[in-house]
Structure formats: C-alpha cells, structure tokens
Tab-separated table of C-alpha atoms in Angstrom:
chain	number	residue	atom	x	y	z
A	1	UNK	CA	162.187	40.205	80.763
A	2	UNK	CA	159.733	37.693	81.760
A	3	UNK	CA	156.436	37.934	83.766
A	4	UNK	CA	157.929	36.403	86.924
A	5	UNK	CA	160.846	38.938	86.828
A	6	UNK	CA	158.445	41.794	86.464
A	7	UNK	CA	156.324	40.608	89.339
A	8	UNK	CA	159.278	40.325	91.888
A	9	UNK	CA	160.540	43.851	90.654
A	10	UNK	CA	157.202	45.422	91.091
A	11	UNK	CA	155.786	43.471	93.992
A	12	UNK	CA	155.413	46.452	96.292
A	13	UNK	CA	153.754	48.546	93.628
A	14	UNK	CA	151.284	45.543	92.627
A	15	UNK	CA	150.378	45.483	96.332
A	16	UNK	CA	149.573	48.971	96.287
A	17	UNK	CA	147.361	48.740	93.170
A	18	UNK	CA	145.685	45.525	94.656
A	19	UNK	CA	144.718	47.700	97.732
A	20	UNK	CA	143.327	50.375	95.493
A	21	UNK	CA	141.152	47.780	93.580
A	22	UNK	CA	139.990	45.954	96.785
A	23	UNK	CA	141.102	42.647	95.534
A	24	UNK	CA	143.939	40.452	96.102
A	25	UNK	CA	145.228	38.337	93.241
A	26	UNK	CA	146.072	34.578	93.839
A	27	UNK	CA	148.166	34.873	90.701
A	28	UNK	CA	149.953	38.159	90.525
A	29	UNK	CA	151.175	37.313	87.089
A	30	UNK	CA	147.683	38.145	85.824
A	31	UNK	CA	147.803	41.697	87.327
A	32	UNK	CA	151.188	42.288	85.972
A	33	UNK	CA	150.429	41.148	82.571
A	34	UNK	CA	147.427	43.530	82.624
A	35	UNK	CA	149.749	46.411	82.984
A	36	UNK	CA	152.195	45.488	80.091
A	37	UNK	CA	151.607	47.700	76.842
A	38	UNK	CA	152.415	46.219	73.623
A	39	UNK	CA	155.212	48.908	73.239
A	40	UNK	CA	157.034	47.282	76.223
A	41	UNK	CA	156.560	43.793	75.158
A	42	UNK	CA	157.805	44.733	71.625
A	43	UNK	CA	160.955	46.085	73.219
A	44	UNK	CA	161.493	42.945	75.320
A	45	UNK	CA	161.104	40.755	72.192
A	46	UNK	CA	157.951	39.247	73.778
A	47	UNK	CA	155.522	40.636	71.357
A	48	UNK	CA	152.536	38.202	72.469
A	49	UNK	CA	153.285	38.961	76.409
A	50	UNK	CA	150.976	42.006	76.490
A	51	UNK	CA	147.637	43.070	77.969
A	52	UNK	CA	145.562	42.833	74.765
A	53	UNK	CA	143.898	39.529	75.402
A	54	UNK	CA	143.103	40.499	78.952
A	55	UNK	CA	141.668	43.867	77.489
A	56	UNK	CA	139.393	42.065	75.132
A	57	UNK	CA	138.055	39.833	78.085
A	58	UNK	CA	137.584	43.011	80.375
A	59	UNK	CA	135.681	44.749	77.644
A	60	UNK	CA	133.283	41.886	77.584
A	61	UNK	CA	133.041	41.799	81.317
A	62	UNK	CA	132.177	45.375	81.548
A	63	UNK	CA	129.602	45.165	78.955
A	64	UNK	CA	127.924	42.418	80.623
A	65	UNK	CA	128.118	43.464	84.351
A	66	UNK	CA	127.240	46.987	83.677
A	67	UNK	CA	124.307	46.192	81.227
A	68	UNK	CA	122.983	43.716	83.902
A	69	UNK	CA	123.163	46.158	86.507
A	70	UNK	CA	121.457	48.865	84.628
A	71	UNK	CA	118.521	46.574	83.696
A	72	UNK	CA	118.072	45.891	87.491
A	73	UNK	CA	118.393	49.452	88.654
A	74	UNK	CA	116.310	51.137	85.818
A	75	UNK	CA	113.826	48.851	84.824
A	76	UNK	CA	111.769	51.580	83.206
A	77	UNK	CA	114.314	52.448	80.738
A	78	UNK	CA	113.966	51.375	77.038
A	79	UNK	CA	116.391	49.192	75.240
A	80	UNK	CA	117.951	52.036	73.220
A	81	UNK	CA	118.319	54.194	76.319
A	82	UNK	CA	119.970	51.538	78.161
A	83	UNK	CA	122.448	50.906	75.332
A	84	UNK	CA	123.316	54.647	75.466
A	85	UNK	CA	123.728	54.614	79.143
A	86	UNK	CA	125.935	51.650	79.108
A	87	UNK	CA	128.206	53.240	76.282
A	88	UNK	CA	128.402	56.381	78.524
A	89	UNK	CA	129.801	54.346	81.239
A	90	UNK	CA	132.202	52.144	79.085
A	91	UNK	CA	133.505	54.632	76.593
A	92	UNK	CA	137.218	55.469	76.407
A	93	UNK	CA	136.772	58.768	78.301
A	94	UNK	CA	134.961	57.385	81.221
A	95	UNK	CA	137.154	54.282	81.564
A	96	UNK	CA	140.390	56.554	81.226
A	97	UNK	CA	138.865	58.577	84.280
A	98	UNK	CA	138.340	55.627	86.177
A	99	UNK	CA	141.911	54.580	85.416
A	100	UNK	CA	143.217	57.910	86.457
A	101	UNK	CA	141.277	57.704	89.766
A	102	UNK	CA	143.233	54.489	90.463
A	103	UNK	CA	146.546	56.218	89.133
A	104	UNK	CA	146.830	53.193	86.841
A	105	UNK	CA	149.301	55.176	84.673
A	106	UNK	CA	151.947	54.915	87.424
A	107	UNK	CA	151.891	51.091	87.360
A	108	UNK	CA	152.142	50.603	83.520
A	109	UNK	CA	155.021	48.900	81.764
A	110	UNK	CA	155.704	51.116	78.621
A	111	UNK	CA	158.208	51.125	75.893
A	112	UNK	CA	160.726	54.020	76.105
A	113	UNK	CA	159.112	55.928	73.221
A	114	UNK	CA	155.509	55.739	74.442
A	115	UNK	CA	156.694	56.575	78.070
A	116	UNK	CA	158.564	59.715	76.778
A	117	UNK	CA	155.482	60.748	74.718
A	118	UNK	CA	153.383	60.965	78.057
A	119	UNK	CA	151.800	57.597	77.307
A	120	UNK	CA	150.996	57.169	80.981
A	121	UNK	CA	148.270	59.875	80.608
A	122	UNK	CA	146.913	58.724	77.171
A	123	UNK	CA	143.154	58.078	77.403
A	124	UNK	CA	143.465	55.207	74.932
A	125	UNK	CA	146.225	53.624	76.884
A	126	UNK	CA	144.670	54.059	80.282
A	127	UNK	CA	141.146	52.726	79.126
A	128	UNK	CA	142.718	49.726	77.670
A	129	UNK	CA	144.662	49.070	80.781
A	130	UNK	CA	141.632	49.432	83.043
A	131	UNK	CA	139.797	46.959	80.834
A	132	UNK	CA	142.810	44.558	81.134
A	133	UNK	CA	142.822	44.749	84.889
A	134	UNK	CA	139.220	43.916	84.884
A	135	UNK	CA	139.930	40.920	82.715
A	136	UNK	CA	142.731	39.812	85.019
A	137	UNK	CA	140.420	39.916	88.003
A	138	UNK	CA	137.937	37.506	86.050
A	139	UNK	CA	140.778	35.215	85.105
A	140	UNK	CA	142.055	35.024	88.762
A	141	UNK	CA	138.489	34.798	90.375
A	142	UNK	CA	135.063	34.055	88.850
A	143	UNK	CA	132.081	36.263	87.542
A	144	UNK	CA	130.369	37.083	90.878
A	145	UNK	CA	133.656	38.384	92.282
A	146	UNK	CA	134.403	40.674	89.314
A	147	UNK	CA	130.819	41.775	89.167
A	148	UNK	CA	131.037	43.014	92.814
A	149	UNK	CA	134.285	44.875	91.972
A	150	UNK	CA	132.908	46.445	88.726
A	151	UNK	CA	129.640	47.666	90.396
A	152	UNK	CA	131.721	49.109	93.299
A	153	UNK	CA	133.456	51.488	90.983
A	154	UNK	CA	130.611	51.882	88.356
A	155	UNK	CA	127.165	52.285	90.314
A	156	UNK	CA	128.016	55.660	92.116
A	157	UNK	CA	128.208	57.091	88.401
A	158	UNK	CA	125.138	55.487	87.163
A	159	UNK	CA	122.376	57.810	88.319
A	160	UNK	CA	124.304	60.959	87.329
A	161	UNK	CA	125.032	59.473	83.731
A	162	UNK	CA	121.297	58.466	83.550
A	163	UNK	CA	120.382	62.123	84.198
A	164	UNK	CA	122.913	63.490	81.511
A	165	UNK	CA	121.564	60.996	79.145
A	166	UNK	CA	117.917	61.732	79.616
A	167	UNK	CA	118.468	65.610	79.617
A	168	UNK	CA	120.318	65.179	76.324
A	169	UNK	CA	117.696	63.115	74.990
A	170	UNK	CA	114.633	65.039	76.130
A	171	UNK	CA	113.759	66.651	72.741
A	172	UNK	CA	113.858	63.279	71.050
A	173	UNK	CA	111.697	61.526	73.745
A	174	UNK	CA	109.118	64.333	73.841
A	175	UNK	CA	108.898	64.354	69.857
A	176	UNK	CA	108.566	60.489	69.950
A	177	UNK	CA	105.826	60.474	72.598
A	178	UNK	CA	103.657	63.345	70.841
A	179	UNK	CA	104.039	61.986	67.488
A	180	UNK	CA	103.014	58.412	68.616
A	181	UNK	CA	99.989	59.799	70.409
A	182	UNK	CA	98.835	62.792	68.110
A	183	UNK	CA	101.110	62.323	65.048
A	184	UNK	CA	102.238	66.046	65.502
A	185	UNK	CA	105.575	67.257	66.696
A	186	UNK	CA	106.336	69.992	69.315
A	187	UNK	CA	107.914	73.321	68.438
A	188	UNK	CA	110.010	75.807	70.362
A	189	UNK	CA	110.087	79.397	70.871
A	190	UNK	CA	112.747	81.663	72.203
A	191	UNK	CA	110.951	83.874	74.906
A	192	UNK	CA	113.930	85.784	76.275
A	193	UNK	CA	117.604	86.571	75.623
A	194	UNK	CA	119.644	88.036	78.483
A	195	UNK	CA	123.332	89.039	79.031
A	196	UNK	CA	126.220	90.125	76.923
A	197	UNK	CA	127.006	88.307	73.765
A	198	UNK	CA	129.541	85.886	75.142
A	199	UNK	CA	127.384	85.025	78.216
A	200	UNK	CA	123.959	84.822	76.876
A	201	UNK	CA	121.134	83.166	78.806
A	202	UNK	CA	118.169	81.999	76.630
A	203	UNK	CA	114.677	81.095	77.891
A	204	UNK	CA	112.625	78.738	75.584
A	205	UNK	CA	109.184	77.394	75.618
A	206	UNK	CA	107.865	74.145	74.172
A	207	UNK	CA	104.678	74.594	72.225
A	208	UNK	CA	102.179	72.059	71.030
A	209	UNK	CA	99.260	73.428	69.158
A	210	UNK	CA	100.217	76.695	69.964
A	211	UNK	CA	100.161	76.237	73.580
A	212	UNK	CA	103.159	76.525	76.013
A	213	UNK	CA	103.968	73.323	77.758
A	214	UNK	CA	106.893	74.130	79.643
A	215	UNK	CA	109.972	76.309	79.655
A	216	UNK	CA	113.762	75.926	80.258
A	217	UNK	CA	116.901	78.245	80.383
A	218	UNK	CA	120.403	77.640	79.251
A	219	UNK	CA	123.613	79.180	78.033
A	220	UNK	CA	122.540	78.140	74.426
A	221	UNK	CA	119.316	77.715	72.575
A	222	UNK	CA	119.930	73.899	72.452
A	223	UNK	CA	120.337	73.595	75.948
A	224	UNK	CA	117.476	75.668	76.794
A	225	UNK	CA	115.413	73.598	74.406
A	226	UNK	CA	116.496	70.360	76.075
A	227	UNK	CA	115.676	71.682	79.605
A	228	UNK	CA	112.247	72.903	78.465
A	229	UNK	CA	111.528	69.348	77.013
A	230	UNK	CA	112.698	67.667	80.153
A	231	UNK	CA	110.238	69.799	82.131
A	232	UNK	CA	107.443	68.941	79.900
A	233	UNK	CA	108.392	65.330	80.326
A	234	UNK	CA	107.906	65.528	83.804
A	235	UNK	CA	104.212	66.093	83.342
A	236	UNK	CA	103.788	64.200	80.083
A	237	UNK	CA	100.784	62.220	81.312
A	238	UNK	CA	98.869	65.500	82.070
A	239	UNK	CA	99.750	66.843	78.836
A	240	UNK	CA	98.596	63.793	76.872
A	241	UNK	CA	95.430	63.671	78.889
A	242	UNK	CA	94.633	67.413	78.262
A	243	UNK	CA	95.090	67.118	74.308
A	244	UNK	CA	93.234	63.933	74.334
A	245	UNK	CA	90.285	64.947	75.846
C-alpha cells in the first residue's frame, strides 16, 4: 500500500491530527509518512517507506529549538544545567507524554504483531513518532514555523522542569559554590524523624563550619537534604558574605 493510498484512506483522521497540532500540511504525505512504523512498512514490503528519517530530522529540530528557547528564557543558567534541562524535555518519557496528549497512538500505522502487543502505547514508539511528526512539519514548512509549534507545546513545561532540575541538583550546586569559595564542603544533619516507618518525614539541616545554614523536610533523607540545600541556595550571597568576613 503506497503513501497516496494511505492518505486517501486516512484523510479524515489526518485532518483531526492536523487540528490537534495546530498546523495544516501542504503535503499530507509527509504527515502520513511520519505515522508509519517500520513494522507496518515491512509487512507492506516497503521497508524504506517508514518514519525513521523524519524521526532523525525531528530529533535534531527539537534539540535546536528547545535549546535556543532555554538559552533565551533562562540566561542565568550554566551550560551543564541547560543541557540537563533540555534532556529532561526531549527524553523518551516526556516525548511519549506529549504524544499521548495528542492521542498520537490512535493515528499510527503499525504491523499486526506490534499492534497486538500494545504498540500504540509503547513509549519508545510514541516518542519516535512524535519526533517524526515534528520532522514532517519542518519538511512541509520552514524553521520559524516549526519553532513556533514546538514552543507552543514545550514552553508550558519549561519552568516546572527547571524547578525539578534545580531541586534535584541543589546539593551539587551548593557544594560546588562553597568549595569554590572556601575549599570546604557542607555537611548534613538529621534533626528529626516523624511518623511510622513506612511514612517517615525527615527534617535535615545543612551545616557549614558547624553552623546551620538552612533546613528542609522530605519523605526521605535525600529529599530533605535537597530541600535544605535549595533553601540555603536562596540566600547563598548572604552565606558567602558571612563566612568571608
């Protein structure tokens, strides 16, 4: 079955997907090709007529658009932090979530075996298909157009992902800052444990030169330490000033 036949057969479904994407294709064959998994192409004896090249293109587009947007929105972040933040937005899990939000699995062309094994809900297949759709939009239009569409879907998650990253990385950032300034690292002290063994709440303090700098609570020691470090980072300038005098 060739692409033109698939487009005619799936014309109504493709129109629904276009509406979800907020983009109307000049060449619907590109959108259709983005939805063809290799298992379907193999069964149709058209092994090269799948979405893998568009997936490759979409992967590059997402890295560039999201990387550029992050640099503009968060100019205070360092290169390593920006890299980790971009990775949290374009990894398989998050891309599969974006695909599920579009119900992209409903539109995929899968081989019979892949379809029978719940392929429409596999994160690996969904994330690749999402990248392929982005690649198809670029092929059908131009970079400014695809950048607008990518940002429409990804910008709402950027601030939340940034906070998750900074919270998860708070201990490392605090240690780097104190070691750079004083050549010493902070330590952590468990101040309190509350609740039953399966629902404990820990309160932890950050110590530097035996003085408490900040505290945090969490359902694990690690989480409490990260929160304590994050609290300390909020007043880092005051901390550095205090120990520098």
